Short mmCIF file of C-alpha atoms in Angstrom, two decimals:
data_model
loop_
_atom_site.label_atom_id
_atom_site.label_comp_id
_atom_site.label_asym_id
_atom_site.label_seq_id
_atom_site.Cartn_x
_atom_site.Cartn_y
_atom_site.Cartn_z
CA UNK D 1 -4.29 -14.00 -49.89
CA UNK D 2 -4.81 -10.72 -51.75
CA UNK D 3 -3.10 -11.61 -55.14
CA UNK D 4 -3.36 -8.19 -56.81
CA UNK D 5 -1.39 -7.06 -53.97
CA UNK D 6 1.51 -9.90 -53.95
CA UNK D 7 4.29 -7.79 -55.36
CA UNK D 8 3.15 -4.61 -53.98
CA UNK D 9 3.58 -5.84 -51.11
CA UNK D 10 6.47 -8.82 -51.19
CA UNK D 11 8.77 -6.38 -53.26
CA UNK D 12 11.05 -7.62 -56.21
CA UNK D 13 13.93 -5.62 -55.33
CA UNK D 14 16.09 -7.94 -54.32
CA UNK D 15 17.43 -11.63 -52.90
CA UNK D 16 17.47 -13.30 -49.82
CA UNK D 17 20.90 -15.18 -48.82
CA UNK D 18 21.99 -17.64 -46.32
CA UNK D 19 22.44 -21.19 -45.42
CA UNK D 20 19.71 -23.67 -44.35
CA UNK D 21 20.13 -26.18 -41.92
CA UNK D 22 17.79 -29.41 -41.30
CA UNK D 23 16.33 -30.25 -38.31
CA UNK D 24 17.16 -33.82 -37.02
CA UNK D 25 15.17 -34.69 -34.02
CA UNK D 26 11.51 -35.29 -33.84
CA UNK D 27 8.84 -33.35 -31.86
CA UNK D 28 7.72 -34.48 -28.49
CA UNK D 29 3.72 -34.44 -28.28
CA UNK D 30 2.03 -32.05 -25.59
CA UNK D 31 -1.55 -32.06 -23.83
CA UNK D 32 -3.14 -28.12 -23.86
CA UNK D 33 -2.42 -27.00 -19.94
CA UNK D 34 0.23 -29.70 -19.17
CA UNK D 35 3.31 -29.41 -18.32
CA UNK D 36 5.66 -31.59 -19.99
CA UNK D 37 7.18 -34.24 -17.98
CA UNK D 38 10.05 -36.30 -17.97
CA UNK D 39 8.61 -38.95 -20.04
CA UNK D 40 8.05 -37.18 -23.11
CA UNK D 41 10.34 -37.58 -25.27
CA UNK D 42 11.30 -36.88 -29.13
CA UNK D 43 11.59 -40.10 -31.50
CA UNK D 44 9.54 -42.20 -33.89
CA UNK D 45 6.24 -42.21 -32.90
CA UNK D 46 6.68 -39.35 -30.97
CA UNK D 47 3.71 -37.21 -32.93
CA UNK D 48 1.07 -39.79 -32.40
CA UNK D 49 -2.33 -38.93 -32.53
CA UNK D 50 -3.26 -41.60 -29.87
CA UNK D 51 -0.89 -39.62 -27.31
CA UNK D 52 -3.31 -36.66 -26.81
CA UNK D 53 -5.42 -39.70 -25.71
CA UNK D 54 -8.58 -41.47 -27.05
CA UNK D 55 -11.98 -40.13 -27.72
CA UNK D 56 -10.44 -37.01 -29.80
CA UNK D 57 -10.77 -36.29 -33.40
CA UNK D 58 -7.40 -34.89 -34.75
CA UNK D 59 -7.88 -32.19 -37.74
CA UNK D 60 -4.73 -31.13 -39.57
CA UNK D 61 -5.36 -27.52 -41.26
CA UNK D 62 -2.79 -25.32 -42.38
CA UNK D 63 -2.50 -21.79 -45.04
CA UNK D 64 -2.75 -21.26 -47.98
CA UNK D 65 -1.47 -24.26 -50.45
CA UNK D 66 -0.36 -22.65 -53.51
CA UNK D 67 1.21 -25.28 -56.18
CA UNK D 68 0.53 -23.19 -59.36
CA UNK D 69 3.26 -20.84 -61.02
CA UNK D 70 6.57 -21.14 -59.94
CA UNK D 71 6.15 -24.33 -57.82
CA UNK D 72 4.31 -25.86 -60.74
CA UNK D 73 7.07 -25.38 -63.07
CA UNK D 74 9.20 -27.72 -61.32
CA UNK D 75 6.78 -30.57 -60.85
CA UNK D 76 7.02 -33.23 -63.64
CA UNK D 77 4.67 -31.60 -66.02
CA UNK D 78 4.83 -27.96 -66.21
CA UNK D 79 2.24 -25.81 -68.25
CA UNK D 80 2.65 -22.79 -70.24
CA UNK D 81 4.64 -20.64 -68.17
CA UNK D 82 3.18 -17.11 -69.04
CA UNK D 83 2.56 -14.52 -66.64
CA UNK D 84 1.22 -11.39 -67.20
CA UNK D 85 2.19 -9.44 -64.04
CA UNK D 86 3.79 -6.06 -64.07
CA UNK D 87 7.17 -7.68 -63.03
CA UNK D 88 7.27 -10.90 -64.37
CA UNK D 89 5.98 -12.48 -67.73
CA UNK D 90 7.22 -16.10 -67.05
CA UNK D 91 6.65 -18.29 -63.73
CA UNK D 92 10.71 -19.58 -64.50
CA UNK D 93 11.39 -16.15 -62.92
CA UNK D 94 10.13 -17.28 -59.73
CA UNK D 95 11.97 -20.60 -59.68
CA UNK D 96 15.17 -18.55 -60.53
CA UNK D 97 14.92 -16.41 -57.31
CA UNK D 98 14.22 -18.98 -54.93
CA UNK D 99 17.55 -20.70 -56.74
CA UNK D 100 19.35 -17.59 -56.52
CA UNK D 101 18.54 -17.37 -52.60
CA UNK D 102 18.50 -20.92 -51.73
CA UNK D 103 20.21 -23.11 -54.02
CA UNK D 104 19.36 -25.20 -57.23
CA UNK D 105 16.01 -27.17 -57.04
CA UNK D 106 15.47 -30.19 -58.97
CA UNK D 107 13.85 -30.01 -62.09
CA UNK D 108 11.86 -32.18 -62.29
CA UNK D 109 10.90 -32.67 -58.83
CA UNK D 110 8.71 -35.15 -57.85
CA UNK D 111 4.82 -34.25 -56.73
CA UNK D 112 6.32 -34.71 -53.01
CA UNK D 113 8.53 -32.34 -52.94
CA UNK D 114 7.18 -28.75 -52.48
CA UNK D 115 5.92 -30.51 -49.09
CA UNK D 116 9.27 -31.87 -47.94
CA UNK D 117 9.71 -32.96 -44.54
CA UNK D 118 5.97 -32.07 -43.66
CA UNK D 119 4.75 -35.45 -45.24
CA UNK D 120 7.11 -37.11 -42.77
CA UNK D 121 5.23 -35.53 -39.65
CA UNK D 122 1.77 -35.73 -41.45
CA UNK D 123 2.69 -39.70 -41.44
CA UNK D 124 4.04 -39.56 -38.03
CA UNK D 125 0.83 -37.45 -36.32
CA UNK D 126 -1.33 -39.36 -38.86
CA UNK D 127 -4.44 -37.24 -38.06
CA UNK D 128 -8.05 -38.29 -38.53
CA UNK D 129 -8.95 -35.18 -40.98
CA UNK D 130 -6.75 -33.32 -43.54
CA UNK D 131 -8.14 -29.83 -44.80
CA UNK D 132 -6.04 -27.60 -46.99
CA UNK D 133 -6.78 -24.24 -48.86
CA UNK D 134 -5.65 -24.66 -51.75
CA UNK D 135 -5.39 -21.43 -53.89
CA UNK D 136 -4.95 -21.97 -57.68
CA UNK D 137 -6.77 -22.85 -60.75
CA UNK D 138 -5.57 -26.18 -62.04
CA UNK D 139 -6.13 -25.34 -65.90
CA UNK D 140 -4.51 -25.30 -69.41
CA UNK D 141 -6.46 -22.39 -69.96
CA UNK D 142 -4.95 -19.08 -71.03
CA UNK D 143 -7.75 -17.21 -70.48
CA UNK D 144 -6.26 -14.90 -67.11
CA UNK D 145 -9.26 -13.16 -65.69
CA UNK D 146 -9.58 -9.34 -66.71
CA UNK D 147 -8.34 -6.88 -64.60
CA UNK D 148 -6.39 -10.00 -61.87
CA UNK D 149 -3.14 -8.48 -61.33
CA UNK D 150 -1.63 -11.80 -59.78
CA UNK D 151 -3.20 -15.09 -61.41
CA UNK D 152 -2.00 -18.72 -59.78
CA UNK D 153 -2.21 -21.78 -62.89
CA UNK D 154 -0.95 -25.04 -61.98
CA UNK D 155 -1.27 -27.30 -65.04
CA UNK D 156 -3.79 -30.39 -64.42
CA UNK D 157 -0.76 -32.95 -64.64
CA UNK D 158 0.49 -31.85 -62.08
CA UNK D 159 -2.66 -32.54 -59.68
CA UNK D 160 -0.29 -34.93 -58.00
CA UNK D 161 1.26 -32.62 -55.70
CA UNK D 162 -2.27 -31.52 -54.08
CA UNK D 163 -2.46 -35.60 -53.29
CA UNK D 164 0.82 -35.88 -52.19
CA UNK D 165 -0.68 -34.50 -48.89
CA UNK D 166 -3.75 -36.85 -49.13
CA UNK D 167 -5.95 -34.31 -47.63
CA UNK D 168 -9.93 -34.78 -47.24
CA UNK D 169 -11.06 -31.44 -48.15
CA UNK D 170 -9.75 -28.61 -50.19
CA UNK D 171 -11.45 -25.47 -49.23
CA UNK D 172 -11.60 -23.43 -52.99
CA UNK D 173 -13.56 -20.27 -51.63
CA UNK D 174 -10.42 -18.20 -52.14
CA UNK D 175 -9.49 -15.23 -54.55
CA UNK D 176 -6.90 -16.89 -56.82
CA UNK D 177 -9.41 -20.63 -57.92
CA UNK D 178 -11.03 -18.57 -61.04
CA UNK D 179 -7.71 -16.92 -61.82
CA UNK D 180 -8.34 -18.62 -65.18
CA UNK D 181 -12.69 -18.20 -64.94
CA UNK D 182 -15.23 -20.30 -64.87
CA UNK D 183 -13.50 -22.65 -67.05
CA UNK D 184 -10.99 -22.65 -65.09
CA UNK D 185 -12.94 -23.61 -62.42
CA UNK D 186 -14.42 -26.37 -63.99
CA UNK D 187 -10.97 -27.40 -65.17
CA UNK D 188 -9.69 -27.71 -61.04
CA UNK D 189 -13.03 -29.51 -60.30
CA UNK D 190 -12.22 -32.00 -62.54
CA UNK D 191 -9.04 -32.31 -62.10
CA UNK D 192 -9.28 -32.58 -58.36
CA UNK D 193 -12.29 -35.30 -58.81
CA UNK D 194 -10.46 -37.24 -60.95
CA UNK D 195 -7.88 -37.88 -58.66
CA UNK D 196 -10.08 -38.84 -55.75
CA UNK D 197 -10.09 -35.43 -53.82
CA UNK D 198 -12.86 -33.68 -52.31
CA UNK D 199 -13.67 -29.77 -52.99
CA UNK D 200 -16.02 -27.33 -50.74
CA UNK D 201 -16.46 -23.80 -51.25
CA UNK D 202 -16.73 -23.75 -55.29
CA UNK D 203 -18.64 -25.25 -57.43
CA UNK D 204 -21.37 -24.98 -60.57
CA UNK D 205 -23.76 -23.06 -58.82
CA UNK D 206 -24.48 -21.60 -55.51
CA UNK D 207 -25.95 -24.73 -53.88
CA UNK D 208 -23.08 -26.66 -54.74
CA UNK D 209 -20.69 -23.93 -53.07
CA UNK D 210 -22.27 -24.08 -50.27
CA UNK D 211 -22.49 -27.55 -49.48
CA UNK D 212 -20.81 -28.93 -46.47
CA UNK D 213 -17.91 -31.21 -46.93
CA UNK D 214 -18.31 -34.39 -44.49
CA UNK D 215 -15.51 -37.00 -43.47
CA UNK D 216 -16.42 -39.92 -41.75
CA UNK D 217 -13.71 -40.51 -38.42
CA UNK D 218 -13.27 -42.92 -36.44
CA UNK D 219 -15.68 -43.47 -32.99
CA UNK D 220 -18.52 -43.33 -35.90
CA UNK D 221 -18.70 -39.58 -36.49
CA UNK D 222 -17.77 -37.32 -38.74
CA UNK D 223 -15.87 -34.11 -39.33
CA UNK D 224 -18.42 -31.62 -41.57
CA UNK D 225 -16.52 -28.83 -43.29
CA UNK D 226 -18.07 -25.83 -44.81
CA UNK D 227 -15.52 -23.32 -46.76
CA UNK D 228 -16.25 -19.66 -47.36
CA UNK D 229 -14.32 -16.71 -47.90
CA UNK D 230 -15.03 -12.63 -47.88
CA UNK D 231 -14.09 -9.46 -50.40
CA UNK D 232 -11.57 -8.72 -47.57
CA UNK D 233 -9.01 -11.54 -48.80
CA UNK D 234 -9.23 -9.80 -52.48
CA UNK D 235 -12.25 -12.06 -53.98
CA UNK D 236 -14.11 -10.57 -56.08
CA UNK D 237 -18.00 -9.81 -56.05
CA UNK D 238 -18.18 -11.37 -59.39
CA UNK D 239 -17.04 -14.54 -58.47
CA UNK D 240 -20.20 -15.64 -56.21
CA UNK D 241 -21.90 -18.75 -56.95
CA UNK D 242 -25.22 -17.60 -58.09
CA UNK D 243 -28.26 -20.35 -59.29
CA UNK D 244 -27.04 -21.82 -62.34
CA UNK D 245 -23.47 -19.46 -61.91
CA UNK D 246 -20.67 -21.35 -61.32
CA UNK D 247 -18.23 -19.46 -58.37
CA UNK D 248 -17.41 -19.82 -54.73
CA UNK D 249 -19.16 -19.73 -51.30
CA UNK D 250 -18.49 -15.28 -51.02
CA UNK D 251 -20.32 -14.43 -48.02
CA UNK D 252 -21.67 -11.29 -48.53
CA UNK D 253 -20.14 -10.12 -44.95
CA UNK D 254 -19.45 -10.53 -41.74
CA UNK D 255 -22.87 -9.46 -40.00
CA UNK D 256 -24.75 -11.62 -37.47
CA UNK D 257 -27.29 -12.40 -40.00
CA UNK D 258 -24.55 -13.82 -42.41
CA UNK D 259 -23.35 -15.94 -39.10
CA UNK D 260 -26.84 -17.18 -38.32
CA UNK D 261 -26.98 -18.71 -42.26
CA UNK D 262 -23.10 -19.90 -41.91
CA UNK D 263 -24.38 -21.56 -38.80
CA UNK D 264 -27.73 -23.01 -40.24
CA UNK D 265 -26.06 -24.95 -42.70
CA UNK D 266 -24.03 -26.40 -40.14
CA UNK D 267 -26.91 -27.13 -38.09
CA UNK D 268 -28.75 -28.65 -41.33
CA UNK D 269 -25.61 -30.83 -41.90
CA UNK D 270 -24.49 -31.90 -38.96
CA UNK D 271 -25.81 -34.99 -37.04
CA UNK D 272 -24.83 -35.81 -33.35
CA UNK D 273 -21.29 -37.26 -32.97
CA UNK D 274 -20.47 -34.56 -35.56
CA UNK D 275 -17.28 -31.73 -35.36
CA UNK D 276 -17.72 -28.86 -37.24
CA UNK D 277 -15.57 -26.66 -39.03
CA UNK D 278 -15.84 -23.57 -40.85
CA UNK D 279 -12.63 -22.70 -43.39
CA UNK D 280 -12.68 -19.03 -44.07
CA UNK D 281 -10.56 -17.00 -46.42
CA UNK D 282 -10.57 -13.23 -44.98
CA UNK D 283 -8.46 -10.59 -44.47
CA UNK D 284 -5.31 -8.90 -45.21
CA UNK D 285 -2.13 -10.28 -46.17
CA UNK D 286 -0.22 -8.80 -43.42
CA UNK D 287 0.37 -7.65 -39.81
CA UNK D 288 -0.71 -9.27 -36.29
CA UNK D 289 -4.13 -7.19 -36.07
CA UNK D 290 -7.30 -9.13 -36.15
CA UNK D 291 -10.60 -6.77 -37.28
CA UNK D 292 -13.43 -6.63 -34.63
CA UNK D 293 -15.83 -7.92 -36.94
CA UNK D 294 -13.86 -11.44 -37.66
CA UNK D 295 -13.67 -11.54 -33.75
CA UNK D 296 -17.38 -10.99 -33.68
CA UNK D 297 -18.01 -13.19 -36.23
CA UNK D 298 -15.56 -16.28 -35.07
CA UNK D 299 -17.48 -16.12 -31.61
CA UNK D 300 -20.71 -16.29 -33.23
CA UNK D 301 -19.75 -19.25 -34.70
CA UNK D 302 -18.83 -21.17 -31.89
CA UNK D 303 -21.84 -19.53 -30.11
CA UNK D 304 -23.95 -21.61 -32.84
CA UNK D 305 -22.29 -24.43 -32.52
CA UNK D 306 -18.88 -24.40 -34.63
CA UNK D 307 -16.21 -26.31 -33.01
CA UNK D 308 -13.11 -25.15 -34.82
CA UNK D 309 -12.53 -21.98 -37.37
CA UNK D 310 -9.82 -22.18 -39.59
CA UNK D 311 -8.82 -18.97 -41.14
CA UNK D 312 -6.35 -17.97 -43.75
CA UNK D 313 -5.58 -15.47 -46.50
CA UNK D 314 -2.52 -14.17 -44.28
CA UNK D 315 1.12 -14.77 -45.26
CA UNK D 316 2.14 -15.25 -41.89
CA UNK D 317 0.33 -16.82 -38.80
CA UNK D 318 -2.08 -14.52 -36.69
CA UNK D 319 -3.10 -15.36 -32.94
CA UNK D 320 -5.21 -18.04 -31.77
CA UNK D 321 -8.34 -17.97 -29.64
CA UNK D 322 -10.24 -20.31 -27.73
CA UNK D 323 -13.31 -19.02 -26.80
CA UNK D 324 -15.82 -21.01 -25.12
CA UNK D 325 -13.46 -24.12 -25.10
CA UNK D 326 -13.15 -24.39 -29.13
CA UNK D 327 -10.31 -23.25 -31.09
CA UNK D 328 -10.52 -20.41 -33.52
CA UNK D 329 -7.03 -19.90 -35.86
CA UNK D 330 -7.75 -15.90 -36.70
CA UNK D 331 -4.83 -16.81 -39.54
CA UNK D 332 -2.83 -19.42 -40.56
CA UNK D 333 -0.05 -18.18 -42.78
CA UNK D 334 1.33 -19.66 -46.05
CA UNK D 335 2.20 -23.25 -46.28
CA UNK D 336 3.33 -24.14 -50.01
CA UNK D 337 4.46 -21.00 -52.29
CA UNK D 338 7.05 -19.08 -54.49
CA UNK D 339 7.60 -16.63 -52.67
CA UNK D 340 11.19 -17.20 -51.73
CA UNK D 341 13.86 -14.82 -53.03
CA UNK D 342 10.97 -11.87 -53.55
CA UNK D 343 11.97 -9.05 -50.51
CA UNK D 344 9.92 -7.13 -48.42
CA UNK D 345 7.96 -7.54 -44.97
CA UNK D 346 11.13 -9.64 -43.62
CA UNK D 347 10.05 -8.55 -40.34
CA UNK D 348 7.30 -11.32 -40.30
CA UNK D 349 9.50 -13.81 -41.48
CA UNK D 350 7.11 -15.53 -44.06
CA UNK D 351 9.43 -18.25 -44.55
CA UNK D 352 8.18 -19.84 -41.66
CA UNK D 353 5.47 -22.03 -41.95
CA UNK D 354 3.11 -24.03 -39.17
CA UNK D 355 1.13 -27.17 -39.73
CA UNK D 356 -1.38 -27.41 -37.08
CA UNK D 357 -2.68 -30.30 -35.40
CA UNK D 358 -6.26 -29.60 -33.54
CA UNK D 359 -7.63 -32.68 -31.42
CA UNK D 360 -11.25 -32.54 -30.62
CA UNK D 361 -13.35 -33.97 -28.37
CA UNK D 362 -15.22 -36.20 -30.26
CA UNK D 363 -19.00 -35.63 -29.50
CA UNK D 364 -18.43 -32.03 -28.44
CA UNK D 365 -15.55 -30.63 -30.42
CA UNK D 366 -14.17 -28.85 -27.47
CA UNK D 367 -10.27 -28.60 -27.79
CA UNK D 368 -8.33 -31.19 -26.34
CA UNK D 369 -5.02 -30.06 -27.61
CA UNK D 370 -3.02 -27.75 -30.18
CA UNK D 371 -0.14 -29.05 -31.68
CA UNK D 372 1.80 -26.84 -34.20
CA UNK D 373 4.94 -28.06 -36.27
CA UNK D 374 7.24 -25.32 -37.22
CA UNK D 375 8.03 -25.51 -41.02
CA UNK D 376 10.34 -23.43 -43.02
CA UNK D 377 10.76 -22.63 -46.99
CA UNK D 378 14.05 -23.67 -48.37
CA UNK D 379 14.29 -24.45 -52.31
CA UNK D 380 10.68 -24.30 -52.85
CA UNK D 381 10.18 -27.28 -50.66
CA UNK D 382 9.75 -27.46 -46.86
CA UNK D 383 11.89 -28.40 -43.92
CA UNK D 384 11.43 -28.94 -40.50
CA UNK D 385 12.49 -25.37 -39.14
CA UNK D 386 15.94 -24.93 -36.96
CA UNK D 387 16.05 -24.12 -33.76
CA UNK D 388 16.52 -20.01 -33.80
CA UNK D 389 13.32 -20.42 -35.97
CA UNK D 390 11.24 -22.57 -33.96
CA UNK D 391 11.65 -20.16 -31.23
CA UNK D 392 10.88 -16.76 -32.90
CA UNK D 393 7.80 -18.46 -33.87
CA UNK D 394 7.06 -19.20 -30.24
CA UNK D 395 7.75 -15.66 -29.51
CA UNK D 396 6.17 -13.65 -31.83
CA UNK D 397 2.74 -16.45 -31.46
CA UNK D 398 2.74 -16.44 -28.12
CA UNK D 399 2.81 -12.84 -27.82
CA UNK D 400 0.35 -12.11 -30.26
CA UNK D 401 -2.27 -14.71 -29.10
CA UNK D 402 -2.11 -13.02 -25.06
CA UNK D 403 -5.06 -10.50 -25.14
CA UNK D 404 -7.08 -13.59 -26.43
CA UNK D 405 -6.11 -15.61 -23.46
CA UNK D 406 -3.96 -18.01 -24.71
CA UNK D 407 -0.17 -18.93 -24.71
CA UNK D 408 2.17 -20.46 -26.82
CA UNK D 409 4.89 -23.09 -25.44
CA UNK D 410 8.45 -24.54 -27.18
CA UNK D 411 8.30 -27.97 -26.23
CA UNK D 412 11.63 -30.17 -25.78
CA UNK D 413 11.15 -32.09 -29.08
CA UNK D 414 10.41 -28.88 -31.28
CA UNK D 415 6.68 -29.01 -31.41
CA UNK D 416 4.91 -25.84 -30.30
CA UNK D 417 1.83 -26.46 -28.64
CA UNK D 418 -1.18 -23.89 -27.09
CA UNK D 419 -1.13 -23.15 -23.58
CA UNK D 420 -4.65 -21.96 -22.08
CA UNK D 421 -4.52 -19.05 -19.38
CA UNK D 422 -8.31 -18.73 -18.84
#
């Protein structure tokens, strides 16, 4: 997301209010372009990968993961809470609006708790491959990056709440990971590779950036991740990975040349059996539009041989494509934030959160299926959404995904799953 513009755009005017309720019953699993049938049915087990059927490779992706500031102040080892925003000089602040909106949060919380009721379903779909963005400098550093309106700092004792989700990548090439520079940067390296997780998209020079993250799945392949990011998500030019420059993997836009290198390191990485994925940061933070040139560029991608683009940078989700049977995510909203109690934008409902579950062929990474478990934000921590809420998301995805062919269903369980009209 576009830090600078975070309060700009979010507002600090005022509170939101109102009771949260838990959902209780589990999501029923759904095959893209089936109906669902008698036999499917909510309960444990219910969100098992094996029920889109073998031979797939199931990649959970989601927005942006952002455990610094306010969320990091009530995990069990806080850092130094300045700020030096134009509204707020302490991260407590933000903890103290998503009490005043939502009720008291535990302090201190375990590392499990800003995900909530998502680990639950991550345990219950148990996917192959787990790739998060996660946007914030894990540092002790105080050294905020000139002229960075909004700087994320979650302190390095805290790294536990990135594992709590276990995920096999982190995708760094985002504008908030040298909030706290270069040291900074080395600071979340370290801290992420001491606790056994794996970075792309940053790293001590531009080769390193730009390497591809690969998992190894089951059937003997493996998932290969690259993560990059563009100016439009508010990263700065300064912040390229240069030889011997430590920074992230900027691409320097979205032309077909800059697809044709994107997809030669794929190419270079990949082997056969392989799924590829690219994880872009790009764009604004709001509204439903997606620019011509990320279309353009998305297709190009799969035209070289992508199988699944993951984008993010948006606070809400945007609509979803498949295009030439692989699945491109234009925007996948916020997953883990302090956002709550901070007005403005209501209309897009940002408190509502999707995990999303993509099975892939194995072999050719065409889509099998498109699972999506609505989420929402209560008490810096998230729950499985209610009904109303599962259903606006339904809406406002399904409408917004239409002029790229695709639909959006409310299955009886909860789950929302993709739809394909062409």
């Amino acid at each position: 997301m576009s830090g600078s513009l975070v309060f700009i755009e979010l507002g600090f005017a005022g509170l939101r209010s109102g009771s949260w309720s838990r959902l209780v019953r589990w999501i029923a699993c759904w095959r893209v372009g089936r109906a669902a049938g008698p036999g499917v049915a909510a309960g444990p087990g219910a969100w098992d990968s094996e029920e889109v059927g073998d031979g797939v490779v199931t990649m959970f992706v989601c927005g942006d993961v952002m455990p610094g500031r306010g969320v990091d102040q009530i995990l069990p080892h806080p850092g130094d809470p300045e700020l030096r925003e134009a509204y707020a000089r302490d991260a407590r602040a933000y903890v103290d609006l998503a009490e005043d909106a939502h009720g008291p949060i535990p302090r201190p919380a375990g590392f499990g708790w800003p995900w909530g009721d998502a680990l639950r379903v991550l345990d219950e779909i148990a996917p192959d491959v787990r790739v998060i963005n996660l946007e914030t400098s894990i540092t002790a550093s105080r050294g905020f990056a000139p002229g960075k309106a909004i700087c994320y700092r979650m302190s390095p004792g805290n790294v536990g709440c990135v594992a709590a989700a276990r995920p096999d990548v982190c995708a760094l090439a985002n504008n908030h990971v040298l909030d706290f520079g270069r040291r900074g940067l080395a600071d979340t390296l370290r801290a992420l590779s001491g606790a056994g997780l794996r970075a792309a998209g940053a790293g001590p020079d531009r080769a390193a950036a730009r390497r591809p993250a690969t998992i190894p799945v089951r059937g003997g392949g493996r998932a290969v991740i690259i993560s990059c990011g563009t100016a439009s998500s508010g990263i700065p030019a300064d912040w390229a990975a240069a030889p011997g420059r430590p920074g992230v993997n900027l691409l320097p836009d979205l032309s077909a040349a800059t697809a044709g290198d994107l997809i030669g390191q794929v190419q270079a990485a990949r082997r056969p059996g392989d799924v590829a994925v690219v994880s872009v940061h790009w764009g604004s933070n709001w509204g439903y539009g997606v620019d011509a040139d990320q279309v353009r560029f998305a297709r190009a991608l799969i035209d070289g041989g992508v199988d699944l683009v993951h984008g993010h940078s948006s606070h809400h989700p945007r609509p979803i494509e498949v295009f030439r049977g692989k699945l491109i995510l234009y925007g996948c909203g916020d997953c883990i934030d302090d956002y709550e109690g901070i007005t403005g934008h209501r209309a897009y409902r940002g408190d509502l959160r999707l995990l999303y579950f993509a099975s892939l062929e194995a072999g050719t990474g065409r889509l099998a299926a498109l699972r999506m478990a609505p989420m929402r934000a209560r008490r810096m921590r998230l729950q499985l959404a209610p009904a109303a809420d599962r259903q606006w998301l339904r809406t406002v995805l399904d409408r917004i995904s239409r002029r790229f062919g695709s639909r959006v269903d409310l299955q009886p369980g909860g789950m929302l799953a993709l739809r394909l009209t062409r």
